[in-house]
């Protein structure tokens, strides 16, 4: 399994220039694509994720490793049948209508992707209708994440939840909210399923919501 | 210009981190960003002004040539005088006058009795304004915390709470043009007319773009409103190194400058000569916990350099930082970070040093930290006074008269000058037994007691009946309009 160990190192170091060659080398040795994916690519990300949660590494270390992991995974995708797909589930994220602050949302999206979620990022200043449309168009979406930076825009989260309810989609998805002025009482008041104060705990929350 | 009010002048030799050439190099890089990278300006009116002034505009991306920036820098005044609620001039925002004030819009307040935090309430806002009013070294107020009770009109209510409980100048936040207009109208009520409110400004608007290089509609619209009405405003980018700006200090400064200068150009195009406060906040994001660090060593250097550029190169009034921390409680960590920030800001002579009392990356406000920092700022101001070299202070007469082996305790010279020494309020300088017999309290405990005492007993000067009526009418109208919209 030294080829796998080599691949682990390459992913850990975020060495995306050499990741494809290392994946190919594993395949050439006859290692099953699914094992290359899980043991070669995903495992080092899980370990880095744990280190990040403990405050031992910087977030760009995790993100750059994830970038290498994704590049390798893209090579394996055609070789793996869909029922084995290890995706944690699909989420759609946005900064709500009227708000242009997106660094927090972007960070949550990047960390979720590192944790194995498939995330569709709708961007910022996203209307309730656009969120409804995104959910209507994709039945695999299980989580909606909304962010707001201002007290005056955070009520757009409530409007979005109301719009989802009216469209009959509310029960199909879990909704998580966050952003500087958002707090737990507010999240409960507007009928969200969860709230998080920062990006790392948002990943825990998403995992919890998807398991429900 | 001679003033009839005391300046908070930093009299010691200017602290300089960079040479003029280095300052110009950063300026030059920011001009390159403005001209070649461009700025996203999400405001049609502003784009039109920029286009007419010779900028290349592609969709919402504006490319501002250097000569237009240099033009704008020459238009804006180098001084802004702020007046208190009674109309007295109290702050000269120029040169190296260092003023200190709070921050705005924290979601939480630190709760001394439980050691936890609770959502900021309307009553907290009132209490906070009273504490600021009572603190001699807090020169201006920002609204401390959020008022969740008023989803649409919170900024108007925050301003009203400050007006009702303090006579000091204020830096306000506002949602949009309508909300800053309501606030300006409240200021007109205080002054007895809009002309007088413009002539004797009580407030500065706090305004900011979204780094990197994104100038969203509301922020530009508020900027233009202030320019058109000659109301002072800042335009303070918050660049988080590694997140919304480059990871390296000089690079982050270049970007921050480019963002500030775009605001200045739009502002001066809207009304050349309107008052503008220069400067933003560059802070490294802690890439382990993903929070902006506020008072990190790198941020502190960034604030100093920005002040140098604003004052030495641009000759503009400057915006700065004055006492924030990443700590979650008003402890040693908090006071250390807040003090370092205030010390460097004061020493460099940055004008409007805000965020005193900010904890937890601006998410939790602490009255106890505010009160402790009032003490620290008082102490620092004694440092900034520098050294008086007058004959009376050189004291040669009394040295000759006492001579070797004597003492100075009963000298008239000692008596005449003893009150010039700084006296602590919260620090306990007494001997061990006296401190022990008086409860052996810590600084934090004494600060908490002071907070409670002010909340229970301090009586701010009330508004006149007429002012109160006018303010309430504006709030009622704004609330009614908000309800109607819903």
XYZ file of C-alpha atoms in Angstrom:
698
model
C 0.000 0.000 0.000
C 2.978 2.363 -0.266
C 1.400 3.885 -3.368
C -1.562 4.867 -1.187
C 0.808 6.313 1.414
C 2.471 8.354 -1.337
C -0.924 9.611 -2.472
C -1.857 10.508 1.121
C 1.268 12.653 1.383
C 0.563 14.362 -1.923
C -2.995 15.206 -0.852
C -1.821 16.358 2.577
C 0.689 18.704 0.984
C -1.893 20.003 -1.478
C 0.445 18.975 -4.286
C -2.138 19.230 -7.053
C 0.508 19.124 -9.777
C 1.354 15.525 -8.900
C -1.941 14.181 -7.623
C -3.174 12.831 -10.945
C 0.047 10.924 -11.590
C -0.139 9.442 -8.077
C -3.766 8.353 -8.582
C -2.824 6.803 -11.923
C 0.054 5.006 -10.299
C -2.330 3.477 -7.696
C -4.681 2.344 -10.476
C -1.764 0.904 -12.437
C -0.909 -1.181 -9.367
C -4.389 -2.653 -9.534
C -5.827 -0.917 -6.477
C -9.628 -0.642 -6.726
C -10.810 2.901 -7.688
C -13.079 2.989 -4.629
C -10.108 2.231 -2.354
C -7.968 4.855 -4.074
C -10.732 7.344 -3.397
C -11.450 6.430 0.221
C -8.032 5.488 1.490
C -5.869 7.555 -0.832
C -7.797 10.787 -1.181
C -10.540 11.118 1.440
C -8.701 9.691 4.430
C -5.998 12.409 4.575
C -8.723 15.059 4.313
C -10.551 13.494 7.252
C -7.352 13.571 9.261
C -6.679 17.190 8.333
C -10.277 18.021 9.197
C -9.742 16.620 12.661
C -6.515 18.591 13.056
C -8.308 21.745 11.936
C -11.087 21.149 14.469
C -8.418 20.878 17.173
C -6.837 24.153 16.076
C -3.615 22.436 14.982
C -3.584 23.579 11.365
C -4.586 26.626 9.336
C -7.674 26.557 7.157
C -5.758 27.117 3.868
C -3.843 23.886 4.590
C -7.155 22.036 4.614
C -8.510 23.896 1.581
C -5.441 23.375 -0.562
C -5.377 19.677 0.357
C -9.071 19.473 -0.578
C -8.286 21.021 -3.925
C -5.776 18.230 -4.594
C -8.283 15.654 -3.350
C -10.990 16.938 -5.711
C -8.639 16.892 -8.643
C -7.801 13.263 -7.952
C -11.449 12.374 -7.314
C -12.456 13.821 -10.688
C -10.206 11.253 -12.369
C -11.860 8.422 -10.442
C -15.448 9.538 -10.940
C -15.991 7.750 -14.288
C -14.570 4.564 -12.778
C -16.884 4.433 -9.779
C -20.530 3.398 -10.093
C -22.993 5.909 -8.723
C -24.399 3.872 -5.818
C -20.949 3.940 -4.263
C -20.846 7.736 -4.420
C -19.529 8.869 -1.048
C -21.074 12.364 -1.172
C -22.403 13.388 2.235
C -25.419 14.979 0.568
C -26.210 18.062 -1.403
C -26.599 21.531 0.045
C -27.452 24.891 -1.449
C -26.006 28.045 0.105
C -26.541 31.768 -0.290
C -26.225 35.202 1.262
C -29.819 36.419 1.436
C -31.563 39.153 -0.499
C -30.255 42.673 0.113
C -26.961 41.479 1.543
C -23.610 41.477 -0.251
C -21.425 40.076 2.532
C -20.228 36.637 1.564
C -16.878 35.789 3.162
C -18.543 33.776 5.949
C -20.823 31.941 3.558
C -17.907 31.201 1.205
C -15.914 29.787 4.064
C -18.739 27.484 5.153
C -19.130 26.313 1.550
C -15.406 25.533 1.269
C -15.329 23.647 4.564
C -18.468 21.683 3.701
C -16.947 20.688 0.386
C -13.821 19.570 2.214
C -16.030 17.468 4.476
C -17.507 15.687 1.456
C -20.711 17.645 0.855
C -21.738 18.635 -2.620
C -22.599 22.331 -2.386
C -24.298 24.592 -4.873
C -23.337 28.177 -4.051
C -26.030 30.536 -5.315
C -23.953 33.608 -4.415
C -25.099 36.780 -2.638
C -28.210 38.977 -2.705
C -30.342 35.898 -3.446
C -34.117 36.310 -3.444
C -36.492 33.840 -1.737
C -37.827 32.945 -5.204
C -34.345 31.985 -6.413
C -33.869 29.667 -3.433
C -37.275 28.074 -4.034
C -36.391 27.579 -7.686
C -33.055 25.960 -6.844
C -34.742 23.484 -4.489
C -37.543 22.777 -6.967
C -35.040 22.025 -9.704
C -32.927 19.585 -7.747
C -34.489 16.865 -5.663
C -31.143 15.820 -4.199
C -30.833 19.040 -2.178
C -31.139 18.208 1.502
C -29.779 21.323 3.164
C -30.290 25.040 2.640
C -27.762 27.375 4.233
C -28.459 31.097 4.504
C -26.222 33.896 5.718
C -26.783 37.576 6.546
C -24.446 40.207 7.946
C -26.945 42.939 8.819
C -29.905 43.189 11.193
C -31.851 44.757 8.374
C -31.227 41.863 5.975
C -31.448 38.906 8.336
C -35.263 38.957 8.104
C -34.891 37.947 4.464
C -34.072 34.501 5.910
C -37.540 34.413 7.413
C -39.066 35.445 4.092
C -37.124 32.704 2.329
C -38.360 30.077 4.797
C -41.921 31.337 4.332
C -41.521 31.118 0.560
C -40.279 27.519 0.859
C -43.260 26.665 3.065
C -45.690 28.204 0.576
C -44.082 26.252 -2.241
C -44.578 23.064 -0.206
C -40.822 22.439 -0.024
C -40.123 23.193 3.618
C -40.330 19.598 4.848
C -38.064 18.307 2.113
C -35.006 20.236 3.374
C -33.138 21.141 6.545
C -32.402 24.835 6.933
C -29.333 26.243 8.659
C -28.633 29.952 9.203
C -25.682 32.061 10.292
C -24.017 35.469 10.114
C -22.866 38.151 12.541
C -26.237 39.352 13.948
C -27.932 35.923 13.881
C -28.469 34.166 17.196
C -30.217 31.046 18.389
C -33.499 32.668 19.424
C -33.739 34.321 16.042
C -33.057 31.020 14.278
C -35.819 29.360 16.315
C -38.187 32.266 15.795
C -37.943 32.092 12.000
C -38.254 28.300 12.034
C -34.751 27.299 10.968
C -33.499 23.812 11.864
C -30.130 24.977 13.101
C -27.806 27.904 13.638
C -24.070 28.217 13.875
C -21.776 31.036 14.939
C -18.804 29.988 12.843
C -17.749 27.928 9.865
C -16.237 24.860 11.600
C -19.339 24.326 13.749
C -21.466 24.838 10.627
C -19.907 21.649 9.249
C -20.813 19.752 12.439
C -24.312 21.160 12.211
C -24.709 20.107 8.573
C -23.559 16.593 9.433
C -26.036 16.471 12.314
C -28.909 17.753 10.180
C -28.214 15.302 7.381
C -28.173 12.401 9.858
C -31.620 13.327 11.199
C -6.514 78.422 14.440
C -7.006 78.984 18.170
C -9.668 76.945 19.868
C -11.591 77.695 22.989
C -11.778 74.010 23.836
C -9.065 71.622 24.959
C -7.417 69.645 22.176
C -6.471 66.048 22.759
C -3.178 66.798 21.123
C -0.412 64.292 20.993
C 2.530 66.520 21.865
C 5.278 63.929 21.743
C 7.367 63.589 18.588
C 5.437 61.806 15.858
C 5.771 58.053 15.809
C 6.771 57.067 12.279
C 6.946 53.478 11.088
C 7.557 54.204 7.409
C 9.523 56.804 5.492
C 7.755 59.185 3.105
C 9.099 57.133 0.208
C 7.593 53.946 1.624
C 4.249 55.689 2.169
C 4.318 56.849 -1.458
C 5.064 53.343 -2.641
C 1.937 51.991 -0.939
C -0.066 54.908 -2.351
C 1.349 54.189 -5.782
C 0.331 50.502 -5.596
C -3.187 51.485 -4.572
C -3.393 53.803 -7.596
C -2.388 50.890 -9.802
C -5.141 48.758 -8.260
C -7.704 51.512 -8.854
C -6.606 52.062 -12.446
C -5.907 48.513 -13.613
C -7.668 46.011 -11.334
C -10.738 48.209 -10.991
C -13.476 48.455 -8.390
C -16.929 46.904 -8.449
C -19.363 49.799 -7.921
C -22.955 48.645 -7.554
C -24.535 52.063 -7.896
C -25.636 53.436 -11.273
C -25.458 57.071 -10.169
C -21.910 56.668 -8.923
C -20.869 54.839 -12.096
C -22.308 57.692 -14.149
C -20.336 60.269 -12.147
C -17.161 58.200 -12.533
C -17.719 57.793 -16.272
C -18.232 61.539 -16.715
C -15.066 62.211 -14.726
C -13.015 60.155 -17.177
C -13.046 56.659 -15.675
C -13.348 53.599 -17.849
C -16.500 51.744 -16.793
C -17.233 48.189 -17.933
C -20.579 46.958 -16.603
C -20.184 47.706 -12.874
C -16.406 47.706 -12.868
C -14.858 51.178 -12.654
C -11.220 51.902 -13.484
C -10.193 55.156 -11.825
C -7.189 57.011 -13.244
C -4.550 58.337 -10.857
C -5.159 61.979 -11.700
C -8.783 61.724 -10.549
C -7.668 60.273 -7.213
C -5.129 63.072 -6.793
C -7.855 65.598 -7.618
C -10.193 64.126 -4.976
C -7.419 64.150 -2.364
C -6.961 67.871 -2.926
C -10.682 68.661 -2.547
C -11.456 67.128 0.845
C -10.886 69.332 3.902
C -8.103 68.479 6.361
C -10.186 69.311 9.438
C -13.613 68.389 10.735
C -14.883 70.030 13.927
C -17.526 68.139 15.889
C -19.888 69.876 18.320
C -21.646 68.379 21.307
C -25.424 68.186 21.717
C -25.437 71.675 23.243
C -23.594 73.121 20.255
C -20.159 73.539 21.846
C -17.109 72.646 19.732
C -15.480 69.656 21.427
C -13.459 67.704 18.862
C -11.013 68.948 16.243
C -10.521 65.956 13.974
C -7.244 66.859 12.348
C -3.490 66.695 12.796
C -2.497 64.409 15.656
C -5.491 64.928 17.939
C -6.345 61.493 19.302
C -9.966 60.896 20.320
C -11.421 57.666 21.626
C -14.900 56.198 21.338
C -16.832 52.944 21.375
C -17.749 50.559 18.571
C -21.146 49.764 17.128
C -23.660 46.985 16.610
C -22.458 44.081 18.783
C -25.027 41.256 18.917
C -24.173 40.456 22.560
C -23.327 42.141 25.852
C -20.966 40.545 28.345
C -22.879 39.749 31.508
C -20.676 40.295 34.553
C -22.982 38.559 37.027
C -23.162 35.291 35.095
C -19.818 35.450 33.278
C -21.739 34.730 30.075
C -23.313 36.967 27.483
C -26.836 37.931 26.495
C -28.400 39.434 23.412
C -28.017 43.176 23.433
C -31.237 44.899 24.490
C -32.703 48.379 24.262
C -32.058 48.855 27.983
C -28.408 47.849 27.427
C -28.155 50.559 24.764
C -29.487 53.156 27.214
C -27.130 51.970 29.958
C -24.178 51.978 27.578
C -24.851 55.531 26.422
C -25.011 56.672 30.052
C -21.685 55.005 30.831
C -20.047 56.662 27.802
C -21.439 60.011 28.878
C -20.023 59.543 32.368
C -16.525 58.487 31.216
C -14.254 61.539 30.933
C -11.884 59.894 28.452
C -14.520 58.569 26.093
C -14.889 61.391 23.584
C -17.514 60.013 21.221
C -20.160 57.300 21.129
C -20.957 54.580 18.658
C -24.053 52.532 19.311
C -22.368 49.600 21.149
C -24.990 46.961 20.375
C -27.831 45.938 18.136
C -31.451 46.713 18.922
C -33.285 43.632 17.702
C -36.631 45.050 18.781
C -36.691 47.283 15.721
C -35.844 45.180 12.664
C -36.159 48.015 10.134
C -35.557 51.150 12.200
C -32.912 49.922 14.640
C -30.387 52.566 13.565
C -32.813 55.403 14.229
C -33.613 53.966 17.668
C -29.941 53.451 18.483
C -29.256 57.100 17.641
C -32.226 58.276 19.704
C -31.053 56.251 22.711
C -27.613 57.840 22.452
C -29.053 61.341 22.015
C -31.274 60.951 25.055
C -28.462 59.768 27.289
C -25.355 61.622 26.221
C -24.322 65.075 25.036
C -21.133 63.783 23.361
C -20.561 63.613 19.587
C -21.492 60.350 17.908
C -20.549 58.146 15.017
C -23.701 56.545 13.657
C -24.469 53.526 11.538
C -27.418 53.487 9.147
C -29.146 50.928 6.946
C -29.565 53.068 3.861
C -30.255 56.567 2.547
C -33.632 56.721 4.257
C -32.214 55.783 7.627
C -29.306 58.258 7.490
C -31.817 60.892 6.348
C -33.975 60.173 9.413
C -30.870 60.466 11.599
C -29.886 63.763 9.950
C -33.389 65.049 10.606
C -33.059 64.128 14.279
C -29.821 66.076 14.321
C -31.695 69.031 12.800
C -34.215 68.775 15.653
C -31.355 69.030 18.147
C -29.822 72.038 16.380
C -33.103 73.763 15.524
C -32.673 73.420 11.756
C -30.745 71.537 9.073
C -28.435 74.457 8.217
C -27.269 74.675 11.798
C -26.932 70.873 11.934
C -24.586 71.029 8.926
C -22.644 74.000 10.328
C -22.219 72.337 13.692
C -22.059 68.594 13.061
C -22.831 66.333 16.013
C -22.302 63.095 14.114
C -20.165 61.274 11.587
C -21.618 58.452 9.528
C -19.773 55.138 9.718
C -19.779 53.648 6.234
C -17.850 50.784 4.675
C -17.341 48.887 1.428
C -17.037 45.099 1.293
C -13.485 43.942 0.765
C -12.112 43.017 -1.667
C -12.874 46.053 -3.853
C -16.650 45.703 -3.749
C -18.677 48.873 -3.198
C -22.290 47.888 -2.695
C -25.301 50.028 -3.391
C -26.286 51.080 0.127
C -22.780 52.046 1.197
C -22.224 54.206 -1.891
C -25.712 55.680 -1.641
C -25.145 56.715 1.996
C -21.759 58.148 1.022
C -23.364 60.270 -1.690
C -26.147 61.409 0.655
C -23.568 62.615 3.183
C -21.529 64.363 0.469
C -24.596 66.103 -0.959
C -25.577 67.328 2.494
C -22.025 68.121 3.665
C -22.382 65.718 6.604
C -19.075 64.161 7.652
C -18.626 60.482 6.878
C -15.880 57.919 6.913
C -15.552 55.024 4.489
C -13.696 52.337 6.374
C -12.801 49.099 4.593
C -12.370 46.088 6.886
C -9.709 44.040 5.164
C -9.215 40.607 6.741
C -5.789 39.419 5.675
C -5.948 35.922 4.223
C -9.750 36.165 3.829
C -10.869 39.381 2.160
C -7.368 40.689 1.487
C -3.858 39.422 0.857
C -2.140 37.604 3.726
C 0.747 40.065 3.768
C 0.645 43.428 5.541
C 1.850 45.846 2.875
C -0.345 44.161 0.263
C -3.393 44.380 2.513
C -2.649 48.071 3.061
C -2.483 48.701 -0.695
C -5.889 47.082 -1.154
C -7.386 48.891 1.840
C -6.156 52.222 0.487
C -7.595 51.505 -2.954
C -10.986 50.805 -1.345
C -10.871 53.965 0.775
C -9.799 56.083 -2.173
C -12.582 54.803 -4.421
C -15.005 55.990 -1.733
C -13.247 59.343 -1.529
C -13.411 59.845 -5.305
C -17.166 59.114 -5.475
C -17.745 61.283 -2.393
C -15.808 64.256 -3.788
C -17.401 63.927 -7.225
C -20.801 64.154 -5.528
C -19.794 67.337 -3.723
C -16.195 68.579 -3.909
C -15.000 69.734 -0.500
C -17.464 67.688 1.568
C -15.906 66.399 4.824
C -14.398 62.890 4.671
C -12.608 60.875 7.364
C -9.916 58.629 5.899
C -8.883 55.149 7.031
C -10.038 51.587 7.524
C -9.257 48.490 9.485
C -6.710 45.926 8.324
C -6.560 42.856 10.496
C -5.207 39.372 10.025
C -7.781 36.645 10.037
C -6.723 33.890 12.403
C -6.720 31.058 9.890
C -7.007 28.418 12.590
C -10.211 29.706 14.174
C -11.291 31.866 11.199
C -11.909 35.064 13.145
C -10.535 38.547 12.426
C -8.050 39.192 15.205
C -8.645 42.968 15.635
C -5.754 43.781 17.976
C -3.024 41.519 16.625
C 0.504 42.930 16.336
C 0.087 43.065 12.556
C -3.208 44.962 12.801
C -1.640 47.462 15.147
C 1.141 48.193 12.670
C -1.456 48.452 9.898
C -3.411 51.088 11.849
C -0.248 53.109 12.443
C 0.758 53.038 8.780
C -2.724 53.975 7.615
C -2.685 56.995 9.920
C 0.686 58.018 8.543
C -0.594 57.849 5.004
C -3.816 59.690 5.887
C -2.111 62.453 7.797
C 1.305 62.879 6.173
C 0.472 62.072 2.565
C -3.225 62.928 2.208
C -3.679 65.612 4.886
C -7.052 64.160 5.817
C -8.727 63.575 9.190
C -8.114 59.950 10.132
C -10.155 56.982 11.349
C -8.524 54.452 13.662
C -8.846 51.773 16.291
C -8.671 52.298 20.001
C -9.345 49.407 22.354
C -10.730 46.162 20.987
C -9.850 42.581 21.794
C -10.504 39.023 20.738
C -10.985 37.947 24.375
C -14.408 36.670 25.447
C -14.372 38.353 28.845
C -12.861 41.533 30.325
C -9.699 39.816 31.554
C -5.936 40.304 31.282
C -5.991 39.269 27.607
C -8.659 41.902 26.898
C -6.939 44.760 28.662
C -3.560 43.890 27.161
C -4.805 43.917 23.566
C -7.066 46.927 24.020
C -4.291 48.902 25.692
C -1.737 48.146 22.998
C -4.162 49.309 20.350
C -5.042 52.515 22.207
C -1.406 53.234 22.997
C -0.219 52.949 19.405
C -3.210 54.867 18.031
C -2.692 57.635 20.539
C 1.042 57.769 20.022
C 0.755 57.946 16.256
C -1.946 60.605 16.606
C -4.761 58.838 14.837
C -7.891 61.013 15.166
C -11.050 58.903 15.584
C -10.110 55.769 17.486
C -13.160 53.573 17.764
C -14.129 50.133 19.088
C -13.152 50.760 22.723
C -14.857 47.940 24.655
C -15.213 45.540 21.713
C -14.581 41.907 22.647
C -14.901 38.587 20.848
C -14.072 40.091 17.428
C -16.775 42.729 17.708
C -19.505 40.279 18.637
C -19.656 40.953 22.376
C -19.530 44.366 24.024
C -18.214 44.802 27.560
C -19.110 47.765 29.758
C -16.391 46.617 32.164
C -13.702 46.781 29.465
C -15.017 50.219 28.450
C -14.660 51.505 32.011
C -11.190 49.968 32.394
C -10.109 51.481 29.070
C -11.356 54.887 30.208
C -8.764 54.602 32.955
C -6.056 53.406 30.554
C -6.761 56.174 28.034
C -6.546 58.750 30.820
C -3.171 57.349 31.747
C -1.996 57.340 28.124
C -3.108 60.923 27.611
C -0.711 61.931 30.346
C 2.021 60.214 28.325
C 0.993 61.980 25.120
C 1.247 65.378 26.796
C 5.002 65.120 26.391
C 7.384 67.269 28.418
C 6.776 70.901 29.366
C 10.083 72.790 29.263
C 8.902 76.181 30.608
C 11.043 77.841 33.355
C 8.355 77.003 35.928
C 8.488 73.337 34.921
C 12.280 73.198 34.716
C 12.038 74.126 38.425
C 15.578 75.500 38.754
C 14.468 77.943 41.477
C 13.092 75.276 43.768
C 16.028 72.920 43.118
C 18.380 75.715 44.170
C 16.283 76.567 47.193
C 15.931 72.992 48.529
C 19.498 72.041 47.678
C 21.205 68.792 48.692
C 19.687 66.648 51.506
C 16.330 68.448 51.701
C 12.901 67.323 50.476
C 10.127 68.807 48.339
C 7.005 67.745 50.247
C 6.156 71.080 51.793
C 7.367 73.311 48.956
C 4.874 75.710 47.321
C 6.185 74.539 43.925
C 5.137 70.987 44.817
C 1.736 72.167 46.020
C 1.206 74.213 42.834
C 1.927 71.320 40.497
C 0.848 68.177 42.387
C -2.523 68.005 40.675
C -0.883 67.895 37.257
C 0.076 64.282 37.952
C -2.356 61.691 36.674
C -4.546 60.206 39.378
C -6.006 56.725 39.001
C -9.655 55.996 39.591
C -9.777 52.190 39.239
C -6.147 51.280 39.871
C -5.490 50.723 43.550
C -2.145 52.234 44.557
C -2.615 51.963 48.303
C -0.417 49.738 50.440
C -1.176 46.053 50.837
C -3.046 46.275 54.154
C -5.385 49.031 52.994
C -6.117 47.171 49.746
C -6.675 43.921 51.656
C -8.917 45.496 54.306
C -11.009 47.120 51.583
C -11.992 43.783 50.096
C -8.828 42.835 48.153
C -10.646 43.489 44.895
C -9.299 43.042 41.381
C -9.386 45.770 38.741
C -12.164 43.868 36.924
C -14.283 43.763 40.083
C -13.821 47.477 40.669
C -14.746 48.154 37.034
C -17.901 46.049 37.397
C -18.859 47.939 40.543
C -18.348 51.218 38.705
C -20.570 50.050 35.837
C -23.340 49.146 38.289
C -22.986 52.451 40.087
C -23.273 54.477 36.881
C -26.290 52.502 35.653
C -28.048 52.979 39.000
C -27.127 56.575 39.751
C -25.831 58.552 36.785
C -28.245 61.153 35.467
C -27.408 62.359 31.959
C -28.521 65.816 30.893
C -31.990 65.319 29.405
C -33.158 66.639 26.042
C -35.430 69.667 26.150
C -39.153 68.883 25.871
C -39.169 70.293 22.370
C -36.194 68.197 21.276
C -37.729 65.068 22.825
C -40.999 65.686 21.004
C -39.238 66.191 17.677
C -37.117 63.054 18.068
C -40.113 60.924 19.058
C -42.112 62.216 16.090
C -39.355 61.152 13.674
C -39.117 57.706 15.309
C -42.900 57.261 15.168
C -43.016 58.249 11.507
C -40.144 55.892 10.643
C -41.760 53.008 12.561
C -45.144 53.644 10.927
C -43.540 53.613 7.488
C -41.701 50.387 8.271
C -44.972 48.767 9.406
C -46.763 49.927 6.289
C -44.090 48.354 4.069
C -44.451 45.032 5.856
